[in-house]
Structure formats: C-alpha cells, structure tokens
Amino acid sequence: MMFQAQNSFGDISGKVVADFGCGCGTLGVASALLGAEYVVGIDIDSQALETASLNASDLELDINLIWCDIKNLKWRVNVKFELFLYPMYLIDVGKMVDTVVMNPPFGTRKKGSDMDFLVAALKVASQAVYSLHKTSTRDHVKRTALRDFNAKSADVLCELRFDVPQMYKFHKKKEVDIAVDLWRFVP
Amino acid sequence: MRLLTHNMLSSNIKGVTNGFPLRLQVEKSVEKEVDLNPDFLKNIFPKIEWKALVDASHALGYPELPDDAEPSMLDSHDFLKKFHHALLELHVEEGALICPETGRNFPINKGIPNMLLHEDEV
Ligand SMILES: C[S@@+](CC[C@H](N)C(=O)[O-])C[C@H]1O[C@@H](n2cnc3c(N)ncnc32)[C@H](O)[C@@H]1O
C-alpha cells in the first residue's frame, strides 16, 4: 500500500505524512522507511501508541504520536488571501500534512466510522489520502467522497482480501475473509 | 513531541474559537539530532506560524530564533540550522499544552500529547 503510494504517485518521500488510527504504527513506520520527512501517528488507544513508539525506536525511526480521537481532531487552519498575486483565489497555506494514510475501523460496531476518518483526512491532507474500505461499500464511498466531502478524485487502486480471524468478537457473522479496496483520494 | 507537531495542534474543545497556539509547559525535554533537509525546510516555512514556533522554542530554553522571519532568510545556512533545530530536534518529553481560551491542560507524557476530550467537551 505504502509502496504504491510512493512509487506510482510520489506521495511519501520528503513529505509530511499522517497515519490516522495508527495502531502499532505499521503504516507510519512504512512511510518513514520510504523516506517521509515527518510522520505523525494518531490513535485513540494509548496502549497502541506505546507499542508504536517502541516499534519505531526498534528501527531507529522517530515518529510523532498524538493521543486523540480522530472525530475530535482539530488542527490549525490558516487560510490567506493572496489578493495581489492571484486575485479572488484563496490560497490554503495552512495544510501542513501532505498525505494521510489509514486503515480505519470498518464501522463494524458503529456504522460508518471509516467515513468519519475519511472526512477528517480530506480536511487535513493537501495532496492525497490512502485508505482501505470494504469493497461492498464501494459506490457509497465514491459518492460520499466526491459529493459530500468535496474530494477532487476518488479511485480504487486495487482490491485486497483481508483475513479477519477472531479479531472482532462482536461480529454477528463469522466473517473470516472480506474484500477490501485500496483507495486514493485527492482532497 | 516536536515543535512541528505543536505548530499543527489546536485546542479541540467544543466552542473554543481561538485554540491556537497552545501554550507550552515543559518539565522534561530532550534533543535528538536529525539530518537537515533544506528543501523540506523551504517547503514548510510558509506554513509555519512563526511566532508560535519562537515562543515554543523559548519554552524549551532555545532562544536563537529571530522574532521575525521572512523567506529571504532561507538562503542563510545559519538560519536554516536554527530553524531545523527548533522545528525538528527539540522534543518535549513531559509537560503540558494549555488551551489559550479556557486554560484546560492537555498533558504530554513520554513525548505523546493527550488530546482526548472529556464527554462534556465534545
Ligand atoms: C484497523 S486498526 C488499524 C491499525 C494500523 N493502522 C494497522 O494498519 O495495523 C484501526 C485503529 O484505529 C484506532 N481507532 C479506532 N477508532 C478511532 C478513533 N475514533 N480515533 C482514533 N483512532 C481510532 C484503533 O485504536 C486501531 O488502532
């Protein structure tokens, strides 16, 4: 996933990358290994953040972590009017994050929480958002991203098979294998 | 927590309109050397709230940044070195971020700021 982000689109190396719901830091660490200049991992679970911190230091990487609920994330907004250079254009100089990468919870317990992540990610990123969503929700994701979240583009890069062993005890059905899309959104 | 992260964060309490910058309280800090990347610094410079960075670096005992900065300064290697040091090499290990509007305290432990809100703040 991160490899494609770097090799096909150049969205990682030298960039500021945020990993939403970083868990133990897999995507953030991968970004750092692919040359991201600054990586910020955010998770609601402090235990996961400590593991992420240890995983990163094992690899002698230093990633930045924030303990926060993505739904309540608020970052500085900094919008300037550059009236002289580009009349009538609003130049957004405040988006410090270039790329958001995430593997959000699929709203298994709470419907739509992956969409909460997506709306937050599209607000923060200036360049691209990489995310995984269930293939069964493909049309919904596309429509919502383009129409409600004002994404410029929303493309499925590939379809993956995801093994969900006994991870989610609260599943009604025993979902052992689900199809998941890897998306690239342009905010 | 590095100061680039500090420059991004804003108080996220419901109803707060002026949540930036969070005031920085430092109990313990460390310095970690990282490679200087001039292109990265030049790209990020226009996005930085300079005064917030200067104040935060003062809170960390680093008084070297000029009070005002403009893009032409990026040609000076000496300036880049100081900017790089303040932005990327200083870390707050223990301390707090304080909301400028409400005074609410967000603790920083083991370098991780805790921005979780209480139920009545969301
Ligand atoms: C499916 S895991 C992905 C973990 C990691 N990115 C990976 O790929 O291994 C989802 C993560 O999102 C976190 N999470 C769930 N809801 C969250 C929220 N509202 N805010 C921040 N993190 C959340 C969970 O703690 C968990 O670590």
Short mmCIF file of C-alpha atoms and ligand atoms in Angstrom, two decimals:
data_model
loop_
_atom_site.label_atom_id
_atom_site.label_comp_id
_atom_site.label_asym_id
_atom_site.label_seq_id
_atom_site.Cartn_x
_atom_site.Cartn_y
_atom_site.Cartn_z
CA MET A 1 0.00 0.00 0.00
CA MET A 2 2.68 2.48 1.03
CA PHE A 3 4.95 1.22 -1.69
CA GLN A 4 2.38 2.06 -4.33
CA ALA A 5 1.80 5.48 -2.79
CA GLN A 6 5.48 6.24 -3.18
CA ASN A 7 6.32 4.54 -6.47
CA SER A 8 3.25 5.41 -8.52
CA PHE A 9 2.44 8.82 -7.06
CA GLY A 10 5.43 10.11 -5.09
CA ASP A 11 3.17 10.92 -2.15
CA ILE A 12 5.51 9.79 0.64
CA SER A 13 9.19 10.62 0.23
CA GLY A 14 10.12 14.03 1.64
CA LYS A 15 6.51 14.61 2.74
CA VAL A 16 4.62 15.19 5.95
CA VAL A 17 2.53 12.04 6.40
CA ALA A 18 -0.21 11.46 8.96
CA ASP A 19 -1.27 7.93 9.93
CA PHE A 20 -4.87 8.04 11.18
CA GLY A 21 -5.71 5.28 13.65
CA CYS A 22 -2.07 4.22 13.55
CA GLY A 23 -2.44 1.31 15.99
CA CYS A 24 1.02 -0.14 16.45
CA GLY A 25 2.29 2.13 13.71
CA THR A 26 2.63 -0.16 10.70
CA LEU A 27 1.72 2.38 8.01
CA GLY A 28 3.55 5.25 9.67
CA VAL A 29 6.71 3.21 10.07
CA ALA A 30 6.47 2.07 6.44
CA SER A 31 6.14 5.72 5.38
CA ALA A 32 9.20 6.67 7.40
CA LEU A 33 11.14 3.81 5.79
CA LEU A 34 10.08 5.08 2.36
CA GLY A 35 11.56 8.46 3.14
CA ALA A 36 8.73 10.52 4.65
CA GLU A 37 10.30 13.55 6.28
CA TYR A 38 7.81 13.82 9.15
CA VAL A 39 5.33 11.18 10.27
CA VAL A 40 2.50 11.80 12.73
CA GLY A 41 0.55 8.82 14.05
CA ILE A 42 -2.77 9.38 15.78
CA ASP A 43 -4.73 6.84 17.77
CA ILE A 44 -7.37 6.74 20.48
CA ASP A 45 -5.69 3.81 22.24
CA SER A 46 -2.73 4.72 24.43
CA GLN A 47 -1.50 1.13 24.60
CA ALA A 48 -1.29 1.02 20.81
CA LEU A 49 0.65 4.30 20.81
CA GLU A 50 3.22 2.94 23.24
CA THR A 51 3.69 -0.11 21.04
CA ALA A 52 4.03 2.17 18.01
CA SER A 53 6.68 4.17 19.80
CA LEU A 54 8.64 1.01 20.67
CA ASN A 55 8.31 -0.40 17.15
CA ALA A 56 9.64 2.82 15.67
CA SER A 57 12.59 3.06 18.03
CA ASP A 58 13.48 -0.59 17.34
CA LEU A 59 14.01 0.51 13.76
CA GLU A 60 15.75 3.69 14.87
CA LEU A 61 12.95 5.76 13.42
CA ASP A 62 11.36 8.62 15.25
CA ILE A 63 7.69 9.03 14.55
CA ASN A 64 5.50 11.63 16.22
CA LEU A 65 2.45 10.41 18.10
CA ILE A 66 -0.73 12.07 19.27
CA TRP A 67 -3.31 10.52 21.56
CA CYS A 68 -6.58 11.73 20.11
CA ASP A 69 -9.97 10.71 18.78
CA ILE A 70 -9.94 11.31 15.02
CA LYS A 71 -13.50 12.57 15.26
CA ASN A 72 -12.35 15.40 17.54
CA LEU A 73 -9.18 16.21 15.71
CA LYS A 74 -8.72 19.92 15.25
CA TRP A 75 -5.68 21.35 13.57
CA ARG A 76 -4.76 24.91 12.94
CA VAL A 77 -6.42 26.35 9.89
CA ASN A 78 -4.50 29.01 8.13
CA VAL A 79 -6.02 30.43 5.04
CA LYS A 80 -4.61 33.54 3.43
CA PHE A 81 -5.96 35.80 0.75
CA GLU A 82 -3.23 36.40 -1.77
CA LEU A 83 -5.04 39.30 -3.36
CA PHE A 84 -2.16 40.73 -5.31
CA LEU A 85 -0.78 37.64 -6.94
CA TYR A 86 -3.94 35.72 -7.62
CA PRO A 87 -6.99 37.91 -7.34
CA MET A 88 -10.01 36.12 -5.93
CA TYR A 89 -8.11 32.94 -5.15
CA LEU A 90 -7.98 31.53 -1.70
CA ILE A 91 -4.56 30.07 -1.10
CA ASP A 92 -4.52 27.44 1.55
CA VAL A 93 -1.08 27.67 3.06
CA GLY A 94 -2.08 26.03 6.30
CA LYS A 95 -2.26 22.41 5.35
CA MET A 96 0.92 21.11 6.87
CA VAL A 97 0.10 17.48 6.15
CA ASP A 98 0.72 16.35 2.58
CA THR A 99 -0.56 12.79 2.74
CA VAL A 100 -2.83 10.83 5.08
CA VAL A 101 -2.55 7.05 5.19
CA MET A 102 -5.05 4.97 7.13
CA ASN A 103 -6.62 1.61 7.72
CA PRO A 104 -9.74 2.80 9.51
CA PRO A 105 -12.09 0.64 11.56
CA PHE A 106 -14.75 -0.54 9.10
CA GLY A 107 -17.66 0.64 11.14
CA THR A 108 -18.26 -2.91 12.19
CA ARG A 109 -19.56 -1.91 15.56
CA LYS A 110 -20.53 1.62 14.78
CA LYS A 111 -21.82 2.19 11.29
CA GLY A 112 -19.76 4.49 9.14
CA SER A 113 -16.78 5.18 11.34
CA ASP A 114 -14.49 4.68 8.34
CA MET A 115 -16.33 7.61 6.76
CA ASP A 116 -15.66 9.73 9.87
CA PHE A 117 -11.97 9.03 9.31
CA LEU A 118 -12.25 9.90 5.63
CA VAL A 119 -13.90 13.26 6.16
CA ALA A 120 -11.26 14.20 8.73
CA ALA A 121 -8.44 13.03 6.45
CA LEU A 122 -9.67 15.02 3.48
CA LYS A 123 -9.73 18.15 5.62
CA VAL A 124 -6.15 17.74 6.76
CA ALA A 125 -4.32 16.47 3.67
CA SER A 126 -3.15 18.77 0.90
CA GLN A 127 -2.08 16.10 -1.55
CA ALA A 128 -3.59 12.65 -1.14
CA VAL A 129 -5.41 10.25 1.18
CA TYR A 130 -4.80 6.49 1.05
CA SER A 131 -7.40 4.39 2.75
CA LEU A 132 -8.94 0.93 2.93
CA HIS A 133 -12.70 0.43 2.76
CA LYS A 134 -14.88 -2.64 2.33
CA THR A 135 -15.50 -3.45 -1.33
CA SER A 136 -19.19 -3.87 -0.54
CA THR A 137 -19.35 -0.13 0.22
CA ARG A 138 -17.51 0.98 -2.94
CA ASP A 139 -20.34 3.01 -4.53
CA HIS A 140 -21.22 4.66 -1.25
CA VAL A 141 -17.61 5.61 -0.56
CA LYS A 142 -17.16 7.11 -4.01
CA ARG A 143 -20.38 9.08 -3.95
CA THR A 144 -19.87 10.41 -0.44
CA ALA A 145 -16.24 11.38 -1.02
CA LEU A 146 -16.95 13.29 -4.23
CA ARG A 147 -20.30 14.82 -3.37
CA ASP A 148 -20.26 15.38 0.39
CA PHE A 149 -16.56 15.61 1.21
CA ASN A 150 -15.58 17.60 -1.91
CA ALA A 151 -12.80 15.25 -2.97
CA LYS A 152 -11.39 16.09 -6.42
CA SER A 153 -10.98 12.43 -7.24
CA ALA A 154 -11.64 9.04 -5.68
CA ASP A 155 -10.09 5.96 -7.25
CA VAL A 156 -9.78 2.32 -6.28
CA LEU A 157 -6.18 1.28 -6.85
CA CYS A 158 -6.69 -2.38 -6.14
CA GLU A 159 -8.82 -4.93 -4.34
CA LEU A 160 -7.38 -6.91 -1.46
CA ARG A 161 -8.53 -9.89 0.52
CA PHE A 162 -8.45 -9.30 4.20
CA ASP A 163 -8.34 -12.04 6.77
CA VAL A 164 -10.25 -11.12 9.86
CA PRO A 165 -9.61 -14.05 12.16
CA GLN A 166 -11.09 -13.89 15.65
CA MET A 167 -10.17 -10.22 15.94
CA TYR A 168 -13.65 -8.87 16.28
CA LYS A 169 -15.52 -10.90 18.87
CA PHE A 170 -18.63 -8.80 18.44
CA HIS A 171 -19.19 -9.87 14.82
CA LYS A 172 -22.59 -11.39 14.29
CA LYS A 173 -21.47 -13.46 11.36
CA LYS A 174 -18.15 -15.19 11.38
CA GLU A 175 -16.54 -13.01 8.78
CA VAL A 176 -13.27 -14.69 8.04
CA ASP A 177 -12.41 -13.18 4.73
CA ILE A 178 -13.59 -9.84 3.41
CA ALA A 179 -12.85 -7.95 0.23
CA VAL A 180 -11.30 -4.56 0.78
CA ASP A 181 -10.46 -1.74 -1.65
CA LEU A 182 -7.34 0.36 -1.52
CA TRP A 183 -8.37 3.92 -2.39
CA ARG A 184 -6.52 7.04 -3.34
CA PHE A 185 -8.43 10.29 -2.81
CA VAL A 186 -7.32 13.75 -3.85
CA PRO A 187 -8.70 16.40 -1.49
CA MET B 1 6.55 15.96 20.89
CA ARG B 2 8.42 18.06 18.36
CA LEU B 3 7.59 21.68 17.71
CA LEU B 4 6.29 20.99 14.21
CA THR B 5 3.54 18.96 15.88
CA HIS B 6 2.95 21.84 18.29
CA ASN B 7 2.57 24.16 15.30
CA MET B 8 -0.23 21.95 13.91
CA LEU B 9 -2.26 21.33 17.03
CA SER B 10 -5.11 23.50 18.15
CA SER B 11 -7.37 23.21 21.18
CA ASN B 12 -10.24 20.94 20.12
CA ILE B 13 -12.67 21.69 22.92
CA LYS B 14 -16.18 22.40 21.67
CA GLY B 15 -16.96 26.10 21.48
CA VAL B 16 -13.35 27.26 21.55
CA THR B 17 -12.75 29.59 18.60
CA ASN B 18 -9.20 30.69 19.26
CA GLY B 19 -7.45 27.48 20.21
CA PHE B 20 -4.07 28.28 18.67
CA PRO B 21 -1.32 28.34 19.75
CA LEU B 22 -1.47 26.06 22.73
CA ARG B 23 0.82 27.37 25.46
CA LEU B 24 3.67 25.01 26.10
CA GLN B 25 4.72 23.95 29.58
CA VAL B 26 7.92 21.94 29.72
CA GLU B 27 9.01 19.69 32.56
CA LYS B 28 11.42 17.50 30.69
CA SER B 29 12.90 17.83 27.23
CA VAL B 30 15.43 16.06 25.04
CA GLU B 31 17.34 16.85 21.87
CA LYS B 32 17.76 14.33 19.08
CA GLU B 33 19.89 15.03 16.08
CA VAL B 34 18.34 14.53 12.64
CA ASP B 35 19.67 15.25 9.15
CA LEU B 36 18.95 18.70 7.82
CA ASN B 37 16.93 18.75 4.61
CA PRO B 38 16.97 22.29 3.12
CA ASP B 39 14.22 21.57 0.56
CA PHE B 40 11.88 20.32 3.24
CA LEU B 41 12.54 23.38 5.39
CA LYS B 42 11.92 25.72 2.46
CA ASN B 43 8.63 23.99 1.66
CA ILE B 44 7.33 24.00 5.18
CA PHE B 45 8.46 27.53 6.06
CA PRO B 46 5.45 29.40 4.61
CA LYS B 47 3.10 27.10 6.52
CA ILE B 48 4.68 27.72 9.91
CA GLU B 49 3.17 30.16 12.38
CA TRP B 50 6.47 31.80 13.19
CA LYS B 51 5.55 33.44 16.47
CA ALA B 52 4.16 30.18 17.85
CA LEU B 53 7.42 28.44 16.96
CA VAL B 54 9.54 31.18 18.55
CA ASP B 55 7.51 31.12 21.78
CA ALA B 56 7.57 27.33 21.95
CA SER B 57 11.34 27.22 21.40
CA HIS B 58 11.76 29.75 24.22
CA ALA B 59 9.71 27.48 26.49
CA LEU B 60 12.28 24.79 25.65
CA GLY B 61 15.17 27.08 26.53
CA TYR B 62 16.27 27.72 22.95
CA PRO B 63 16.43 31.49 22.34
CA GLU B 64 18.22 31.52 18.97
CA LEU B 65 15.32 32.08 16.54
CA PRO B 66 14.76 35.67 15.35
CA ASP B 67 11.42 37.23 16.35
CA ASP B 68 10.50 37.78 12.72
CA ALA B 69 11.38 35.70 9.72
CA GLU B 70 10.92 36.10 6.01
CA PRO B 71 11.55 33.80 3.05
CA SER B 72 14.79 35.54 2.04
CA MET B 73 16.39 34.29 5.25
CA LEU B 74 16.13 30.73 3.94
CA ASP B 75 19.26 31.42 1.87
CA SER B 76 21.31 31.63 5.04
CA HIS B 77 22.67 28.30 6.21
CA ASP B 78 22.94 29.63 9.74
CA PHE B 79 19.22 30.46 9.75
CA LEU B 80 18.30 27.05 8.30
CA LYS B 81 20.30 25.33 11.02
CA LYS B 82 18.46 27.18 13.77
CA PHE B 83 15.06 26.68 12.14
CA HIS B 84 15.81 22.97 11.69
CA HIS B 85 16.96 22.61 15.29
CA ALA B 86 13.88 24.31 16.75
CA LEU B 87 11.38 22.57 14.47
CA LEU B 88 12.73 19.03 14.40
CA GLU B 89 15.39 18.38 17.03
CA LEU B 90 13.79 19.66 20.23
CA HIS B 91 11.37 17.28 21.93
CA VAL B 92 9.05 17.82 24.86
CA GLU B 93 9.05 14.57 26.83
CA GLU B 94 6.97 15.60 29.84
CA GLY B 95 4.85 18.69 30.21
CA ALA B 96 1.55 20.08 29.03
CA LEU B 97 -0.26 22.04 26.35
CA ILE B 98 -2.59 24.69 27.67
CA CYS B 99 -5.66 25.93 25.81
CA PRO B 100 -5.29 29.70 25.36
CA GLU B 101 -9.01 30.29 25.75
CA THR B 102 -10.10 28.02 28.59
CA GLY B 103 -6.84 27.21 30.38
CA ARG B 104 -7.57 23.48 30.04
CA ASN B 105 -4.45 21.41 30.41
CA PHE B 106 -3.56 18.67 27.89
CA PRO B 107 -0.78 16.56 29.42
CA ILE B 108 2.27 15.36 27.50
CA ASN B 109 3.64 12.03 28.75
CA LYS B 110 6.52 10.10 27.23
CA GLY B 111 6.51 12.61 24.40
CA ILE B 112 2.86 11.94 23.49
CA PRO B 113 0.35 14.78 23.88
CA ASN B 114 -3.03 13.63 25.17
CA MET B 115 -5.71 15.48 23.21
CA LEU B 116 -8.59 13.24 24.33
CA LEU B 117 -11.60 15.24 25.44
CA HIS B 118 -13.95 14.72 28.34
CA GLU B 119 -17.54 13.93 27.46
CA ASP B 120 -18.76 17.47 28.17
CA GLU B 121 -16.13 18.97 25.87
CA VAL B 122 -17.15 17.36 22.56
C1 LIG C 1 -7.99 -1.49 11.88
S1 LIG C 1 -6.87 -0.76 13.07
C2 LIG C 1 -5.53 -0.24 12.04
C3 LIG C 1 -4.20 -0.23 12.75
C4 LIG C 1 -2.98 0.10 11.89
N1 LIG C 1 -3.18 1.29 11.09
C5 LIG C 1 -2.59 -1.03 11.02
O1 LIG C 1 -2.80 -0.96 9.80
O2 LIG C 1 -2.08 -2.02 11.56
C6 LIG C 1 -7.72 0.71 13.49
C7 LIG C 1 -7.08 1.58 14.56
O3 LIG C 1 -7.87 2.75 14.71
C8 LIG C 1 -7.94 3.11 16.06
N2 LIG C 1 -9.17 3.89 16.25
C9 LIG C 1 -10.45 3.46 16.23
N3 LIG C 1 -11.31 4.48 16.39
C10 LIG C 1 -10.56 5.60 16.49
C11 LIG C 1 -10.86 6.98 16.65
N4 LIG C 1 -12.12 7.41 16.73
N5 LIG C 1 -9.83 7.86 16.71
C12 LIG C 1 -8.55 7.44 16.61
N6 LIG C 1 -8.21 6.14 16.46
C13 LIG C 1 -9.19 5.23 16.41
C14 LIG C 1 -7.90 1.81 16.82
O4 LIG C 1 -7.39 2.01 18.13
C15 LIG C 1 -6.97 0.96 15.93
O5 LIG C 1 -5.64 1.06 16.38
#
